[in-house]
Short mmCIF file of C-alpha atoms (C1' of nucleotides) in Angstrom, two decimals:
data_model
loop_
_atom_site.label_atom_id
_atom_site.label_comp_id
_atom_site.label_asym_id
_atom_site.label_seq_id
_atom_site.Cartn_x
_atom_site.Cartn_y
_atom_site.Cartn_z
CA UNK A 154 -20.90 -31.06 -23.06
CA UNK A 155 -17.83 -31.46 -21.18
CA UNK A 156 -17.59 -28.18 -18.89
CA UNK A 157 -13.91 -28.34 -18.36
CA UNK A 158 -12.96 -28.16 -21.88
CA UNK A 159 -13.50 -24.74 -21.37
CA UNK A 160 -11.04 -24.45 -18.82
CA UNK A 161 -7.48 -23.02 -18.37
CA UNK A 162 -4.65 -25.17 -18.82
CA UNK A 163 -3.83 -25.44 -15.19
CA UNK A 164 -7.29 -26.78 -14.67
CA UNK A 165 -6.97 -29.13 -17.50
CA UNK A 166 -3.91 -30.81 -15.64
CA UNK A 167 -6.03 -31.34 -12.32
CA UNK A 168 -8.53 -32.85 -14.19
CA UNK A 169 -6.26 -35.50 -16.24
CA UNK A 170 -4.95 -36.54 -12.59
CA UNK A 171 -8.48 -37.03 -11.10
CA UNK A 172 -9.20 -39.29 -14.04
CA UNK A 173 -6.29 -41.15 -13.11
CA UNK A 174 -7.04 -41.12 -9.07
CA UNK A 175 -8.66 -44.45 -7.69
CA UNK A 176 -11.84 -42.31 -5.98
CA UNK A 177 -11.60 -39.39 -8.26
CA UNK A 178 -15.01 -37.93 -7.77
CA UNK A 179 -15.09 -36.43 -10.89
CA UNK A 180 -18.58 -34.43 -10.78
CA UNK A 181 -16.93 -32.81 -7.37
CA UNK A 182 -13.94 -32.01 -9.31
CA UNK A 183 -15.34 -30.51 -12.20
CA UNK A 184 -17.60 -28.34 -10.20
CA UNK A 185 -14.88 -27.32 -7.90
CA UNK A 186 -12.94 -26.13 -10.56
CA UNK A 187 -15.58 -24.22 -12.39
CA UNK A 188 -16.57 -22.73 -9.60
CA UNK A 189 -12.86 -21.30 -8.87
CA UNK A 190 -12.46 -20.18 -12.23
CA UNK A 191 -16.25 -17.92 -12.24
CA UNK A 192 -15.08 -16.75 -8.90
CA UNK A 193 -11.87 -15.39 -9.95
CA UNK A 194 -13.35 -14.29 -13.03
CA UNK A 195 -16.08 -12.32 -11.15
CA UNK A 196 -13.52 -10.91 -8.56
CA UNK A 197 -11.23 -9.29 -11.09
CA UNK A 198 -14.53 -8.00 -12.93
CA UNK A 199 -15.05 -6.47 -9.81
CA UNK A 200 -11.62 -4.76 -9.55
CA UNK A 201 -11.73 -3.26 -12.90
CA UNK A 202 -15.21 -2.14 -12.36
CA UNK A 203 -14.83 -0.20 -9.07
CA UNK A 204 -10.92 0.57 -10.15
CA UNK A 205 -12.61 3.03 -12.84
CA UNK A 206 -13.37 5.05 -9.78
CA UNK A 207 -10.10 4.89 -7.97
CA UNK A 208 -11.82 1.84 -5.79
CA UNK A 209 -11.19 -1.21 -4.64
CA UNK A 210 -13.59 -3.79 -2.80
CA UNK A 211 -11.82 -2.68 0.61
CA UNK A 212 -12.37 0.65 -0.13
CA UNK A 213 -15.97 0.67 -1.03
CA UNK A 214 -16.77 -1.02 2.26
CA UNK A 215 -14.87 1.43 4.24
CA UNK A 216 -16.89 4.15 2.38
CA UNK A 217 -20.12 2.43 3.06
CA UNK A 218 -19.75 1.82 6.27
CA UNK A 219 -18.87 5.19 7.32
CA UNK A 220 -21.50 6.61 5.55
CA UNK A 221 -23.94 4.99 7.37
CA UNK A 222 -22.33 5.51 11.32
CA UNK A 223 -23.54 8.09 13.27
CA UNK A 224 -21.80 11.41 12.06
CA UNK A 225 -20.24 9.56 9.29
CA UNK A 226 -17.29 8.33 11.95
CA UNK A 227 -15.79 5.23 13.10
CA UNK A 228 -12.69 3.86 14.59
CA UNK A 229 -10.18 1.76 12.55
CA UNK A 230 -10.28 -0.91 14.66
CA UNK A 231 -14.64 -0.84 14.15
CA UNK A 232 -14.28 -0.53 10.23
CA UNK A 233 -11.26 -3.65 10.26
CA UNK A 234 -13.80 -5.84 12.21
CA UNK A 235 -16.78 -4.92 9.82
CA UNK A 236 -15.35 -5.11 6.67
CA UNK A 237 -13.54 -8.57 7.72
CA UNK A 238 -10.10 -7.68 7.23
CA UNK A 239 -7.11 -7.06 9.79
CA UNK A 240 -6.35 -3.77 11.64
CA UNK A 241 -3.36 -3.66 9.51
CA UNK A 242 -5.37 -3.56 6.05
CA UNK A 243 -7.32 -1.09 7.14
CA UNK A 244 -4.52 1.20 8.10
CA UNK A 245 -3.53 0.81 4.43
CA UNK A 246 -6.47 1.57 2.85
CA UNK A 247 -7.07 4.62 4.76
CA UNK A 248 -4.03 5.69 3.80
CA UNK A 249 -5.32 5.59 0.61
CA UNK A 250 -8.70 6.77 0.95
CA UNK A 251 -6.72 9.89 3.28
CA UNK A 252 -4.78 10.66 -0.10
CA UNK A 253 -7.83 11.02 -2.35
CA UNK A 254 -9.69 13.13 0.12
CA UNK A 255 -12.66 10.76 0.87
CA UNK A 256 -11.60 10.22 4.35
CA UNK A 257 -10.27 12.29 7.11
CA UNK A 258 -8.57 11.05 10.48
CA UNK A 259 -9.39 13.17 13.27
CA UNK A 260 -8.07 12.79 17.17
CA UNK A 261 -10.81 10.73 19.30
CA UNK A 262 -12.51 13.17 21.78
CA UNK A 263 -12.58 10.52 24.44
CA UNK A 264 -9.45 7.98 23.85
CA UNK A 265 -5.89 9.23 22.60
CA UNK A 266 -5.09 5.86 21.87
CA UNK A 267 -7.92 5.89 19.06
CA UNK A 268 -8.61 8.11 15.93
CA UNK A 269 -12.22 8.78 14.45
CA UNK A 270 -12.34 8.17 10.41
CA UNK A 271 -14.88 10.29 8.98
CA UNK A 272 -16.41 10.57 5.74
CA UNK A 273 -15.39 13.55 3.50
CA UNK A 274 -18.48 15.23 1.88
CA UNK A 275 -16.27 14.67 -1.16
CA UNK A 276 -16.40 10.71 0.16
CA UNK A 277 -20.01 10.75 0.25
CA UNK A 278 -20.31 12.58 -3.04
CA UNK A 279 -18.44 9.51 -4.43
CA UNK A 280 -20.24 7.02 -2.78
CA UNK A 281 -23.80 8.33 -3.98
CA UNK A 282 -22.48 8.29 -7.51
CA UNK A 283 -20.70 5.09 -7.46
CA UNK A 284 -23.63 2.93 -5.53
CA UNK A 285 -26.43 3.25 -8.62
CA UNK A 286 -23.76 2.52 -10.80
CA UNK A 287 -22.86 -0.68 -9.00
CA UNK A 288 -26.33 -2.41 -8.53
CA UNK A 289 -26.79 -1.72 -12.58
CA UNK A 290 -23.64 -3.59 -12.76
CA UNK A 291 -24.52 -6.53 -10.36
CA UNK A 292 -27.62 -6.45 -12.11
CA UNK A 293 -26.01 -6.76 -15.65
CA UNK A 294 -23.87 -9.75 -14.13
CA UNK A 295 -26.73 -11.68 -13.10
CA UNK A 296 -28.93 -10.91 -16.27
CA UNK A 297 -28.67 -14.55 -17.45
CA UNK A 298 -30.33 -16.02 -14.41
CA UNK A 299 -33.90 -16.04 -14.12
CA UNK A 300 -35.66 -15.52 -10.74
CA UNK A 301 -36.35 -19.26 -9.90
CA UNK A 302 -32.60 -19.66 -10.89
CA UNK A 303 -31.28 -16.84 -8.68
CA UNK A 304 -32.92 -18.82 -5.81
CA UNK A 305 -31.74 -22.28 -6.62
CA UNK A 306 -28.40 -20.61 -7.16
CA UNK A 307 -28.51 -19.18 -3.39
CA UNK A 308 -29.42 -22.89 -1.94
CA UNK A 309 -26.55 -24.21 -3.84
CA UNK A 310 -23.86 -21.31 -2.63
CA UNK A 311 -25.46 -22.00 0.76
CA UNK A 312 -24.57 -25.90 0.76
CA UNK A 313 -21.16 -24.87 -0.74
CA UNK A 314 -20.25 -22.62 2.19
CA UNK A 315 -21.23 -24.96 4.96
CA UNK A 316 -18.66 -27.61 3.28
CA UNK A 317 -16.30 -24.37 3.54
CA UNK A 318 -17.64 -23.71 7.45
CA UNK A 319 -16.86 -27.63 8.10
CA UNK A 320 -13.30 -27.76 6.88
CA UNK A 321 -12.30 -24.76 9.41
CA UNK B 51 -35.36 -17.04 5.76
CA UNK B 52 -33.63 -14.34 4.41
CA UNK B 53 -29.94 -15.51 3.28
CA UNK B 54 -28.51 -12.00 4.05
CA UNK B 55 -28.82 -12.04 7.59
CA UNK B 56 -25.44 -14.11 7.66
CA UNK B 57 -23.38 -11.71 5.54
CA UNK B 58 -20.63 -9.47 6.53
CA UNK B 59 -21.57 -6.22 7.84
CA UNK B 60 -20.17 -4.49 4.81
CA UNK B 61 -22.92 -6.73 2.73
CA UNK B 62 -25.56 -5.47 5.19
CA UNK B 63 -24.99 -1.85 3.93
CA UNK B 64 -25.44 -2.67 0.12
CA UNK B 65 -28.38 -4.51 1.22
CA UNK B 66 -29.72 -1.66 2.80
CA UNK B 67 -29.31 0.90 -0.10
CA UNK B 68 -30.40 -1.53 -2.59
CA UNK B 69 -33.77 -1.82 -0.88
CA UNK B 70 -34.24 2.01 -0.96
CA UNK B 71 -32.88 2.31 -4.57
CA UNK B 72 -35.86 2.61 -7.07
CA UNK B 73 -34.92 -0.31 -9.26
CA UNK B 74 -33.18 -2.56 -6.90
CA UNK B 75 -33.55 -6.07 -8.01
CA UNK B 76 -33.05 -7.44 -4.46
CA UNK B 77 -32.70 -11.16 -5.92
CA UNK B 78 -29.84 -10.22 -8.23
CA UNK B 79 -27.62 -8.49 -5.57
CA UNK B 80 -28.65 -11.04 -2.74
CA UNK B 81 -27.38 -13.30 -5.05
CA UNK B 82 -24.18 -11.64 -5.80
CA UNK B 83 -23.26 -10.91 -2.30
CA UNK B 84 -23.78 -14.19 -1.43
CA UNK B 85 -21.59 -15.60 -4.16
CA UNK B 86 -18.93 -12.85 -3.03
CA UNK B 87 -18.47 -14.52 0.40
CA UNK B 88 -18.85 -17.99 -0.39
CA UNK B 89 -16.13 -17.12 -3.35
CA UNK B 90 -13.51 -15.58 -1.05
CA UNK B 91 -14.36 -18.26 1.79
CA UNK B 92 -13.40 -20.95 -0.45
CA UNK B 93 -10.62 -19.02 -2.20
CA UNK B 94 -9.12 -18.55 1.30
CA UNK B 95 -9.50 -22.09 2.38
CA UNK B 96 -7.76 -23.16 -0.50
CA UNK B 97 -4.80 -20.88 0.72
CA UNK B 98 -4.59 -22.41 4.07
CA UNK B 99 -4.73 -25.75 2.71
CA UNK B 100 -1.93 -25.29 0.07
CA UNK B 101 0.28 -23.05 2.58
CA UNK B 102 0.23 -26.40 4.95
CA UNK B 103 3.09 -27.66 1.88
CA UNK B 104 4.38 -24.27 1.51
CA UNK B 105 2.27 -23.85 -1.68
CA UNK B 106 0.20 -21.50 -3.21
CA UNK B 107 -2.61 -22.03 -6.20
CA UNK B 108 -0.17 -20.33 -8.71
CA UNK B 109 2.91 -22.56 -7.41
CA UNK B 110 0.57 -25.44 -7.67
CA UNK B 111 -0.17 -25.07 -11.05
CA UNK B 112 3.45 -24.42 -11.93
CA UNK B 113 4.29 -27.73 -10.47
CA UNK B 114 1.39 -29.80 -12.04
CA UNK B 115 2.08 -27.94 -15.80
CA UNK B 116 5.77 -29.07 -15.17
CA UNK B 117 5.00 -32.65 -14.39
CA UNK B 118 2.73 -33.36 -17.46
CA UNK B 119 5.55 -31.23 -19.96
CA UNK B 120 7.87 -33.55 -22.11
CA UNK B 121 11.19 -33.95 -19.42
CA UNK B 122 9.42 -32.19 -16.91
CA UNK B 123 10.69 -28.66 -18.26
CA UNK B 124 8.94 -25.66 -19.99
CA UNK B 125 9.72 -22.07 -20.69
CA UNK B 126 8.28 -19.15 -17.89
CA UNK B 127 6.85 -17.60 -21.13
CA UNK B 128 4.66 -21.25 -21.65
CA UNK B 129 3.82 -21.48 -18.01
CA UNK B 130 2.66 -17.73 -17.38
CA UNK B 131 0.45 -18.24 -20.50
CA UNK B 132 -0.92 -21.86 -19.10
CA UNK B 133 -1.08 -20.59 -15.78
CA UNK B 134 -2.95 -17.48 -16.52
CA UNK B 135 -1.01 -15.22 -15.04
CA UNK B 136 1.83 -12.60 -16.10
CA UNK B 137 5.04 -13.27 -17.15
CA UNK B 138 6.36 -10.90 -14.16
CA UNK B 139 4.22 -13.11 -11.79
CA UNK B 140 5.68 -16.10 -13.15
CA UNK B 141 9.62 -14.82 -12.24
CA UNK B 142 8.31 -14.27 -8.84
CA UNK B 143 6.91 -17.85 -8.43
CA UNK B 144 9.85 -19.38 -9.77
CA UNK B 145 12.04 -17.53 -7.42
CA UNK B 146 9.98 -19.07 -4.42
CA UNK B 147 9.36 -22.66 -5.81
CA UNK B 148 13.58 -22.51 -6.77
CA UNK B 149 14.57 -21.16 -3.42
CA UNK B 150 12.64 -24.30 -1.85
CA UNK B 151 14.30 -26.60 -4.67
CA UNK B 152 10.96 -27.88 -6.34
CA UNK B 153 12.15 -26.65 -9.71
CA UNK B 154 15.41 -25.42 -11.42
CA UNK B 155 16.29 -22.71 -13.77
CA UNK B 156 18.74 -23.99 -16.76
CA UNK B 157 19.64 -22.25 -19.90
CA UNK B 158 17.90 -23.20 -23.06
CA UNK B 159 19.95 -25.28 -25.59
CA UNK B 160 18.00 -23.25 -28.27
CA UNK B 161 18.12 -19.97 -27.44
CA UNK B 162 19.63 -17.91 -24.95
CA UNK B 163 16.65 -15.39 -24.41
CA UNK B 164 14.89 -18.15 -23.01
CA UNK B 165 15.04 -20.42 -19.71
CA UNK B 166 14.25 -24.26 -19.27
CA UNK B 167 12.23 -24.80 -15.84
CA UNK B 168 12.38 -28.09 -14.86
CA UNK B 169 10.86 -29.79 -12.09
CA UNK B 170 13.53 -31.24 -9.73
CA UNK B 171 12.79 -34.95 -8.08
CA UNK B 172 12.07 -33.32 -4.71
CA UNK B 173 9.30 -30.96 -6.66
CA UNK B 174 7.58 -34.35 -8.14
CA UNK B 175 7.49 -36.03 -4.89
CA UNK B 176 6.13 -33.38 -3.33
CA UNK B 177 3.44 -32.86 -5.79
CA UNK B 178 2.53 -36.93 -5.73
CA UNK B 179 1.98 -36.42 -2.05
CA UNK B 180 -0.25 -33.00 -2.26
CA UNK B 181 -2.15 -34.22 -5.34
CA UNK B 182 -4.34 -37.06 -3.62
CA UNK B 183 -4.62 -34.91 -0.61
CA UNK B 184 -6.10 -31.99 -2.75
CA UNK B 185 -8.88 -34.37 -4.19
CA UNK B 186 -9.86 -35.33 -0.94
CA UNK B 187 -9.97 -31.96 0.14
CA UNK B 188 -12.44 -30.89 -2.70
CA UNK B 189 -14.50 -33.87 -2.07
CA UNK B 190 -14.81 -32.82 1.83
CA UNK B 191 -15.86 -29.14 0.33
CA UNK B 192 -18.18 -30.89 -1.83
CA UNK B 193 -19.92 -33.59 0.20
CA UNK B 194 -23.10 -31.24 0.88
CA UNK B 195 -23.83 -31.12 -2.54
CA UNK B 196 -25.81 -34.18 -4.42
CA UNK B 197 -24.82 -35.31 -7.45
CA UNK B 198 -27.94 -33.61 -8.83
CA UNK B 199 -26.87 -30.59 -7.07
CA UNK B 200 -23.41 -30.51 -8.77
CA UNK B 201 -24.90 -30.74 -12.21
CA UNK B 202 -27.44 -27.74 -11.14
CA UNK B 203 -24.52 -25.63 -10.02
CA UNK B 204 -22.30 -26.56 -12.86
CA UNK B 205 -25.11 -24.81 -15.10
CA UNK B 206 -25.83 -21.79 -13.03
CA UNK B 207 -21.96 -21.26 -12.59
CA UNK B 208 -21.80 -21.29 -16.27
CA UNK B 209 -24.70 -18.14 -16.60
CA UNK B 210 -22.70 -16.34 -14.31
CA UNK B 211 -19.75 -16.54 -16.12
CA UNK B 212 -21.52 -15.60 -19.57
CA UNK B 213 -22.77 -12.45 -17.54
CA UNK B 214 -19.20 -11.85 -16.45
CA UNK B 215 -17.54 -12.56 -20.10
CA UNK B 216 -20.19 -10.31 -21.66
CA UNK B 217 -19.09 -7.18 -19.37
CA UNK B 218 -15.89 -7.68 -20.73
"C1'" DT C 121 -0.20 -5.17 31.23
"C1'" DA C 122 -3.48 -4.47 27.52
"C1'" DA C 123 -6.03 -1.77 23.84
"C1'" DG C 124 -5.18 0.70 19.34
"C1'" DA C 125 -2.65 1.89 15.56
"C1'" DT C 126 1.32 1.74 12.76
"C1'" DT C 127 5.02 -0.15 10.52
"C1'" DG C 128 7.92 -3.88 8.30
"C1'" DA C 129 8.48 -8.31 6.17
"C1'" DG C 130 6.44 -11.15 3.03
"C1'" DT C 131 2.94 -13.32 -0.86
"C1'" DC C 132 0.80 -12.11 -4.89
"C1'" DT C 133 -0.75 -9.84 -8.09
"C1'" DT C 134 -0.37 -5.99 -11.90
"C1'" DC C 135 1.84 -2.60 -15.42
"C1'" DA C 136 5.70 -0.52 -17.45
"C1'" DA C 137 10.68 -0.09 -17.82
"C1'" DT C 138 14.83 -2.34 -18.72
"C1'" DC C 139 18.09 -5.79 -20.03
"C1'" DT C 140 19.75 -9.43 -23.10
"C1'" DT C 141 19.65 -11.66 -27.10
"C1'" DG C 142 17.84 -13.00 -31.92
"C1'" DC D 231 13.06 -3.18 -33.28
"C1'" DA D 232 10.83 -7.73 -31.18
"C1'" DA D 233 10.69 -11.81 -27.64
"C1'" DG D 234 11.93 -13.70 -23.10
"C1'" DA D 235 13.06 -12.80 -18.75
"C1'" DT D 236 13.67 -9.52 -14.75
"C1'" DT D 237 13.20 -5.58 -12.18
"C1'" DG D 238 10.71 -1.75 -9.57
"C1'" DA D 239 6.64 0.29 -8.37
"C1'" DA D 240 2.25 -0.10 -6.46
"C1'" DG D 241 -1.90 -2.04 -4.35
"C1'" DA D 242 -4.18 -5.55 -1.09
"C1'" DC D 243 -3.41 -8.64 2.04
"C1'" DT D 244 -1.62 -11.22 6.52
"C1'" DC D 245 1.33 -11.57 10.46
"C1'" DA D 246 4.30 -9.95 14.05
"C1'" DA D 247 6.86 -6.58 16.45
"C1'" DT D 248 6.62 -1.58 17.69
"C1'" DC D 249 4.88 2.19 20.00
"C1'" DT D 250 1.81 5.39 22.56
"C1'" DT D 251 -2.00 5.77 25.98
"C1'" DA D 252 -5.06 3.63 29.51
#
DNA sequence: TAAGATTGAGTCTTCAATCTTG
DNA sequence: CAAGATTGAAGACTCAATCTTA
């Protein structure tokens, strides 16, 4: 069976071109295109899932990071670095989280250039409500894979990631 | 070896919580988190790669779709549907592509509600320059996977995608 | 000068509202 | 009214410029 049959028309085009190309390496392209499609499906499903709680991936990350920080507090820069986004992005996420009272911005006692971001009780409550649901969501998503298949997938994803890293 | 060790701090947090949870299903969560990380790595690498030509994933899709259309022409709605984005998004992509003269908007001869988007010679040239490079890029990305591993990955991705579809 | 945070411009995406034409 | 395209508002992201404080 030809997996590319189920692809988007835009992928079908690449597919056609690859067949015409001198050194097409069809299986790499087929696998890559399927990966792209599954990745964007998984990502957009996650967005929908978290959207039900008014959260995004980035916002959830901020909440989780704060929940394990001493005093439920960190600076914006620390959050940016640990969540893997820029400081500019963190500013935007914090604006949203502050608007819904899930975090507070307080002045840093030691250094007036910095802020301390503190998880509010309301934020902690939401997190404790969301996380179990989130685990269940992940379990449902992976339900079609056996234990052995998950281990396989782990290995293969590792190799793919090595390829990405090598191109950086 | 523990793959989660290489994860972002934000993933480490989920990881900790999962271990505390009553029914953690650790391997599902571990696999899901690695998938998320590899997916965003692959997607952002693609963005960087296409950015070198002033293109994005969506813009490349538009160019490819047009390159195989009769007369190098399609309507915005057709493009939206086949590229898998909304009509609003297409308007924005076309604005960008028109600014750099890769496409033109011409009035539809049959129906004045519609436009015809036509690939310019310049657009076709760029596409013919980009595509071979793109294939080579994909080949490099997948270089760590053997033929058998690519086939395995194809199967596993299919199962993961079934999980996503089931949740919709 | 440098570090921390914010703001502004720009991209890509969505959805809802609007305008034109059928 | 319905269909096609655009626009506007909003979120999430980047990078570069700016403002404040050290």
